[in-house]
C-alpha positions as MATLAB code, in Angstrom:
seq = 'MIRCVSCGAEYDDDEVIYTCEKCGSVLELVSDIDVSKDIFDGRKDTLWKFKECIPVDESKIVSLDEGGTPFCKCDKLGSELGVNLYVKVEGSNPTGSFKDRGMTVGMTKAMELGVSTVGCASTGNTSASLAAYAARAGLRCIVFLPSGKVALGKLAQAMFHGAEVMSINGNFDEALEAMTALALEKHLYLLNSINPYRLEGQKTIGYEILRDLGWQAPDRIILPVGNAGNISAIWKGVSEFYNAGFVKDLPMMTGIQAEGACPVTNAFRKGDRRVVPVENPETIATAIRIGAPVSDIKALNAIYDSNGYSETVTDEEILDAQKLLARTEGIGVEPASAASIAGLKKLVDQGVIDKGETITCVVTGHLLKDPNTAIDACTKPTEVDADIDTLRKILMNK';
ca = [
     212.362  -36.691 -152.850;
     210.743  -37.511 -156.184;
     207.287  -38.985 -156.022;
     205.087  -40.490 -159.406;
     201.771  -38.807 -159.137;
     199.825  -41.793 -160.152;
     201.096  -44.963 -158.088;
     203.232  -42.972 -155.639;
     206.354  -44.744 -156.298;
     209.277  -43.040 -154.884;
     212.899  -42.124 -156.238;
     215.857  -40.130 -154.719;
     216.352  -36.794 -156.077;
     219.649  -37.276 -157.308;
     218.517  -39.754 -159.809;
     218.201  -38.431 -163.485;
     214.583  -39.787 -164.336;
     211.678  -38.057 -166.134;
     208.702  -40.427 -165.766;
     207.722  -43.356 -163.511;
     209.693  -46.428 -163.972;
     206.465  -48.595 -162.543;
     203.576  -47.065 -164.223;
     204.767  -44.623 -166.866;
     203.361  -41.200 -165.158;
     204.737  -38.115 -164.962;
     206.946  -37.199 -161.380;
     206.456  -34.248 -159.016;
     209.148  -33.000 -156.094;
     207.691  -33.561 -152.584;
     209.202  -31.445 -150.186;
     207.938  -29.837 -146.740;
     207.778  -25.807 -146.050;
     209.530  -25.468 -142.973;
     210.369  -21.841 -142.500;
     208.657  -18.886 -141.394;
     207.047  -16.193 -144.013;
     209.259  -13.505 -142.719;
     212.358  -15.276 -143.633;
     211.844  -13.790 -147.235;
     211.582  -10.056 -146.057;
     214.451   -7.720 -147.183;
     215.721  -10.006 -149.687;
     216.238   -8.950 -153.333;
     212.941   -9.645 -155.192;
     213.711  -12.552 -157.502;
     212.773  -16.006 -157.467;
     215.932  -17.164 -155.449;
     214.441  -15.267 -152.017;
     212.424  -18.616 -151.702;
     215.513  -20.730 -151.793;
     214.529  -22.529 -148.729;
     211.625  -23.652 -151.097;
     213.227  -24.880 -153.972;
     215.136  -28.455 -153.992;
     218.161  -27.908 -155.417;
     222.021  -26.913 -154.323;
     222.168  -22.980 -153.622;
     226.024  -23.256 -154.134;
     224.923  -23.974 -158.171;
     222.542  -21.690 -158.812;
     222.375  -20.335 -162.726;
     220.626  -17.402 -162.397;
     219.555  -14.199 -164.472;
     217.699  -12.428 -161.628;
     214.193  -14.099 -162.825;
     211.104  -13.501 -160.805;
     209.722  -10.662 -158.616;
     207.601   -9.925 -161.945;
     205.246   -7.141 -162.364;
     201.513   -7.817 -160.289;
     199.431   -5.228 -161.955;
     196.034   -3.812 -160.542;
     193.891   -3.680 -163.535;
     191.053   -1.097 -162.369;
     189.837    0.119 -165.840;
     189.263   -3.466 -167.210;
     188.307   -5.071 -163.838;
     185.287   -2.283 -163.968;
     184.334   -3.143 -167.277;
     184.132   -6.740 -166.092;
     182.912   -6.246 -162.869;
     185.852   -7.972 -160.748;
     188.883   -7.040 -158.915;
     191.382   -7.898 -161.176;
     195.339   -8.319 -161.112;
     197.574   -9.104 -163.931;
     200.583  -11.271 -163.051;
     203.371  -10.188 -165.999;
     205.448  -12.840 -166.412;
     206.831  -11.392 -170.103;
     209.187   -9.047 -167.752;
     211.080  -12.068 -166.851;
     215.022  -12.251 -168.493;
     213.983  -13.781 -171.768;
     210.414  -12.325 -171.897;
     208.365  -15.347 -170.865;
     207.351  -17.597 -167.399;
     209.750  -20.320 -168.952;
     212.881  -18.413 -166.966;
     211.729  -19.558 -163.588;
     211.684  -23.299 -164.513;
     214.846  -23.039 -166.431;
     216.714  -21.073 -163.735;
     215.782  -24.495 -161.036;
     216.030  -27.010 -164.019;
     219.781  -25.624 -164.812;
     220.915  -25.580 -161.540;
     219.834  -29.030 -161.038;
     221.741  -29.768 -164.242;
     224.919  -27.919 -162.821;
     224.420  -30.483 -159.367;
     224.179  -33.619 -161.908;
     227.374  -32.497 -163.909;
     225.872  -32.840 -167.189;
     227.300  -31.573 -170.124;
     224.613  -31.147 -173.007;
     221.015  -30.004 -171.762;
     217.816  -29.987 -174.378;
     214.152  -29.464 -175.404;
     211.499  -29.809 -177.760;
     209.638  -26.349 -177.503;
     206.903  -24.108 -179.464;
     209.455  -21.101 -178.761;
     209.560  -20.119 -175.238;
     211.042  -23.018 -173.647;
     213.958  -22.927 -176.484;
     214.559  -19.111 -176.102;
     215.068  -19.711 -171.860;
     216.837  -22.729 -172.461;
     219.453  -21.124 -174.877;
     219.829  -18.031 -172.575;
     220.826  -20.152 -169.497;
     222.627  -22.694 -171.071;
     225.116  -19.864 -172.457;
     225.009  -18.412 -168.479;
     225.922  -21.968 -167.407;
     228.563  -22.524 -170.401;
     226.485  -26.211 -171.287;
     225.766  -26.908 -175.023;
     221.935  -26.353 -175.919;
     220.062  -28.597 -178.027;
     216.862  -27.546 -179.115;
     213.913  -29.234 -181.529;
     211.647  -26.909 -182.910;
     208.421  -27.862 -185.193;
     209.146  -26.592 -189.049;
     207.631  -23.068 -189.697;
     205.409  -23.252 -186.318;
     207.376  -21.111 -183.740;
     207.023  -17.070 -183.803;
     209.874  -14.946 -184.846;
     210.944  -13.376 -181.649;
     211.407  -16.783 -180.020;
     213.210  -18.145 -183.087;
     215.669  -15.456 -183.135;
     216.669  -15.595 -179.016;
     217.200  -19.348 -179.094;
     219.531  -19.167 -182.223;
     221.131  -15.954 -181.138;
     222.105  -17.354 -177.737;
     223.783  -19.881 -179.351;
     221.589  -23.145 -178.958;
     222.019  -25.755 -182.068;
     218.550  -25.413 -183.430;
     217.112  -28.357 -185.353;
     213.767  -27.437 -187.402;
     211.509  -30.605 -187.133;
     209.302  -31.976 -189.894;
     206.436  -32.490 -187.482;
     204.216  -30.608 -184.545;
     205.600  -29.897 -180.948;
     204.814  -33.083 -179.564;
     206.345  -35.192 -182.235;
     209.295  -32.792 -181.442;
     209.352  -33.697 -178.207;
     209.349  -37.634 -178.555;
     212.119  -37.434 -180.200;
     213.876  -35.577 -177.793;
     212.530  -37.407 -175.171;
     214.138  -40.250 -176.639;
     217.510  -39.192 -177.252;
     217.174  -37.882 -173.066;
     216.156  -41.292 -172.023;
     219.624  -42.959 -173.752;
     221.800  -40.357 -171.958;
     222.952  -38.042 -174.836;
     221.254  -35.040 -173.334;
     219.675  -33.523 -169.940;
     216.071  -32.824 -170.756;
     214.532  -29.655 -169.764;
     210.794  -29.546 -171.012;
     208.329  -29.505 -168.238;
     208.530  -33.241 -168.087;
     211.332  -32.700 -165.837;
     209.668  -32.026 -162.434;
     212.580  -29.386 -161.106;
     210.928  -27.295 -164.129;
     207.728  -27.198 -162.341;
     209.725  -26.006 -158.758;
     210.627  -22.761 -160.541;
     207.015  -22.263 -162.169;
     205.474  -22.721 -158.481;
     206.870  -19.467 -157.326;
     204.760  -17.668 -159.445;
     201.887  -19.144 -156.960;
     204.179  -17.749 -154.316;
     204.510  -14.617 -155.432;
     201.040  -13.967 -156.097;
     199.919  -14.657 -152.513;
     202.792  -12.590 -151.330;
     201.651   -9.900 -153.801;
     197.973   -9.800 -152.408;
     199.419   -9.147 -148.676;
     199.573  -13.110 -147.633;
     196.076  -13.747 -149.305;
     194.569  -15.948 -151.823;
     192.325  -14.654 -155.115;
     189.299  -16.236 -155.362;
     190.895  -17.213 -158.767;
     193.845  -17.798 -160.798;
     193.610  -17.757 -164.349;
     196.032  -19.230 -167.265;
     196.824  -20.329 -170.482;
     197.241  -24.116 -170.854;
     199.374  -25.602 -173.275;
     201.958  -28.267 -172.258;
     199.840  -27.985 -168.664;
     203.041  -27.866 -166.224;
     202.076  -24.361 -165.449;
     198.447  -24.324 -163.909;
     199.790  -27.768 -161.888;
     202.951  -25.590 -160.796;
     200.989  -22.771 -159.234;
     198.671  -25.095 -157.841;
     201.760  -26.608 -156.336;
     203.015  -23.776 -154.868;
     199.947  -22.007 -153.304;
     199.119  -25.506 -151.703;
     202.550  -25.457 -150.347;
     202.297  -22.067 -148.770;
     198.613  -23.097 -147.654;
     199.917  -25.965 -146.025;
     202.408  -24.140 -144.309;
     199.831  -21.937 -142.865;
     200.937  -18.715 -144.799;
     197.267  -18.200 -145.894;
     193.965  -19.223 -145.029;
     192.360  -19.918 -148.301;
     193.051  -21.563 -151.893;
     192.102  -20.057 -154.843;
     190.459  -21.940 -157.876;
     192.788  -22.786 -160.864;
     191.521  -22.059 -163.999;
     193.087  -22.925 -167.372;
     192.172  -21.606 -170.641;
     192.894  -23.593 -173.877;
     192.639  -22.473 -177.494;
     189.624  -24.270 -179.571;
     192.207  -25.725 -181.700;
     194.458  -27.241 -179.302;
     191.988  -27.839 -175.921;
     192.472  -31.459 -174.929;
     192.522  -30.628 -171.199;
     189.176  -28.839 -171.516;
     187.526  -31.581 -173.514;
     189.291  -34.115 -170.537;
     187.510  -31.791 -168.009;
     184.112  -31.015 -169.675;
     183.648  -35.351 -169.150;
     184.914  -35.217 -166.047;
     188.258  -37.342 -167.319;
     191.774  -37.323 -165.438;
     193.356  -37.884 -168.686;
     193.497  -36.527 -171.972;
     192.808  -37.608 -175.392;
     195.562  -36.316 -177.583;
     194.097  -33.702 -180.193;
     196.161  -34.453 -183.779;
     197.419  -31.579 -185.227;
     196.110  -28.683 -183.081;
     196.048  -25.756 -184.509;
     195.741  -21.458 -182.878;
     197.112  -18.825 -183.793;
     198.479  -18.689 -179.834;
     201.585  -20.583 -180.633;
     202.800  -20.730 -177.312;
     199.692  -23.094 -176.625;
     199.487  -25.061 -179.563;
     199.682  -28.957 -178.466;
     197.773  -31.508 -178.684;
     199.227  -34.199 -176.029;
     200.308  -32.452 -172.841;
     202.674  -33.924 -170.738;
     201.663  -32.784 -167.336;
     197.679  -33.295 -168.175;
     197.382  -35.606 -164.969;
     198.398  -32.922 -162.827;
     196.667  -29.910 -164.498;
     193.590  -31.705 -164.213;
     194.301  -32.661 -160.576;
     194.738  -28.990 -160.088;
     191.609  -28.045 -161.853;
     189.716  -30.385 -159.894;
     191.261  -29.963 -156.503;
     190.940  -26.510 -156.388;
     187.202  -26.581 -157.547;
     188.546  -24.805 -160.618;
     187.539  -25.039 -163.959;
     188.567  -24.821 -167.775;
     187.209  -23.379 -170.666;
     188.401  -22.717 -174.652;
     188.804  -19.517 -176.741;
     188.828  -18.659 -180.339;
     191.636  -17.086 -181.960;
     189.495  -14.356 -182.583;
     188.858  -13.820 -179.007;
     192.616  -14.306 -178.261;
     193.171  -11.544 -180.492;
     190.765   -8.895 -179.353;
     191.566   -9.888 -175.679;
     195.400   -8.857 -176.524;
     194.198   -5.563 -178.160;
     191.947   -4.902 -174.993;
     194.785   -5.235 -172.475;
     197.233   -3.557 -174.260;
     194.928   -0.543 -175.087;
     193.127   -0.539 -171.752;
     195.773   -1.245 -169.103;
     199.001   -0.458 -171.177;
     200.601   -4.545 -170.883;
     201.598   -6.071 -174.294;
     201.273   -9.633 -174.162;
     201.764  -12.329 -177.071;
     198.507  -14.208 -178.243;
     199.028  -17.219 -175.909;
     199.036  -14.711 -172.916;
     195.879  -13.230 -174.191;
     194.260  -16.382 -173.567;
     193.847  -15.658 -169.544;
     192.168  -12.374 -170.269;
     189.967  -13.884 -172.902;
     188.707  -16.616 -170.624;
     187.790  -14.086 -168.205;
     185.556  -12.483 -170.337;
     183.856  -15.608 -171.580;
     183.403  -17.098 -167.986;
     182.098  -13.545 -166.762;
     179.784  -13.784 -169.479;
     178.609  -17.100 -168.735;
     178.213  -16.425 -164.895;
     180.844  -19.006 -163.888;
     182.812  -16.053 -162.378;
     180.744  -14.120 -160.046;
     180.812  -10.118 -160.058;
     182.906   -8.808 -157.270;
     185.667  -12.138 -157.123;
     189.195  -10.959 -156.803;
     191.173  -12.741 -160.057;
     194.556  -13.096 -160.713;
     195.286  -13.505 -164.621;
     198.762  -14.828 -165.611;
     200.191  -13.387 -168.788;
     202.998  -15.361 -169.484;
     205.004  -13.891 -172.380;
     205.945  -10.355 -173.596;
     204.193   -9.161 -176.812;
     207.270   -8.894 -178.970;
     207.521  -12.658 -178.719;
     205.380  -12.682 -181.842;
     205.775   -9.486 -183.580;
     204.501  -10.342 -186.649;
     201.106  -11.538 -185.271;
     201.051   -8.126 -183.177;
     202.122   -5.810 -186.354;
     199.314   -7.693 -188.762;
     196.636   -7.027 -186.042;
     197.084   -3.097 -186.391;
     196.364   -0.484 -188.942;
     199.582    0.432 -190.649;
     201.097    4.013 -189.677;
     199.598    6.785 -191.342;
     202.514    7.997 -194.154;
     202.652   11.938 -194.338;
     205.154   14.523 -195.065;
     206.982   16.436 -192.037;
     204.665   19.295 -192.547;
     203.608   21.432 -189.651;
     200.465   22.535 -191.071;
     199.758   19.009 -192.306;
     200.472   17.444 -189.129;
     198.435   20.444 -187.215;
     195.388   19.827 -189.410;
     195.562   16.002 -188.748;
     195.941   16.121 -185.163;
     193.246   18.986 -184.826;
     190.990   16.487 -186.982;
     191.380   13.674 -184.793;
];
């Protein structure tokens, strides 16, 4: 069953619907977990090991073996910050970001519905994922990208997997508005996160965090927030397993936004349940450069209902955190992903996070999603001749 998060209106799960027909709000899937957690044991470590908890036809599954991502204990960085730190590395998914989790479920639903064309607007990662999964499914793929605002690695993926890519003279929010209008005219099946089936895949991040911790919840889950689907999806996942009796506690959901694109944090600071869109959002973290997030209600509900928090970080703090994670723990992430680490540092300094808390930071995309930013942030390689005496002197001096 599909239900409106605002007015509670209900719809059949075979309807192609993106927002509530009565009040215009966003929708979510409602399902009960009626299995023992032991049923997941011994299965291949992918998202679909939780297939009983995902409301689609398993005979139609379109998968690239997504999910089952690394859960890294980060002792050095955790010790420096005074917390018990784990990092969930979503850049290890097939196309290099967490979007693959939502796309495998969304594409499976597309196959179930019998559609021929799928589409999305994107800041990059969604388009890369959609293009790959559409190729896997054999469907036509249409992608709208804001002109000049997409990192090179993501653009390359969308194009190389055969998507029909259109560069929109406008920002992400304008591209999504146009794509949604075409979806409502039935020209394509929309697979942005406004599609509730996308979040059914992304909620499995929450499932895995609880399982990775030995069926315990961390004190806090920290993640970047852009279009705001992921924080609400993870909250949905951990809440479902909590309600099923798999864990005894729930984490505080903590969303981090870039200072130049922070409508959710602005609303949180005022205690509001809806955002005021940020016009012309700007940040080096292209994946979260979004001014009018479609899942704002869900995200704010997740933060408030979990006694969580939201904070902003500057681009400088993001880039510093990106380097810190790579050089301290060997985990390379794109700038948006590093927002969770930057937010962790800031909230520890502010005293919002207590010393000794168990923290899971979700890092959402791989370093090579945005290679230009990574290269620009580093010193250029030293050019030397291939002379052993010269090289020896350089090494000994270091």
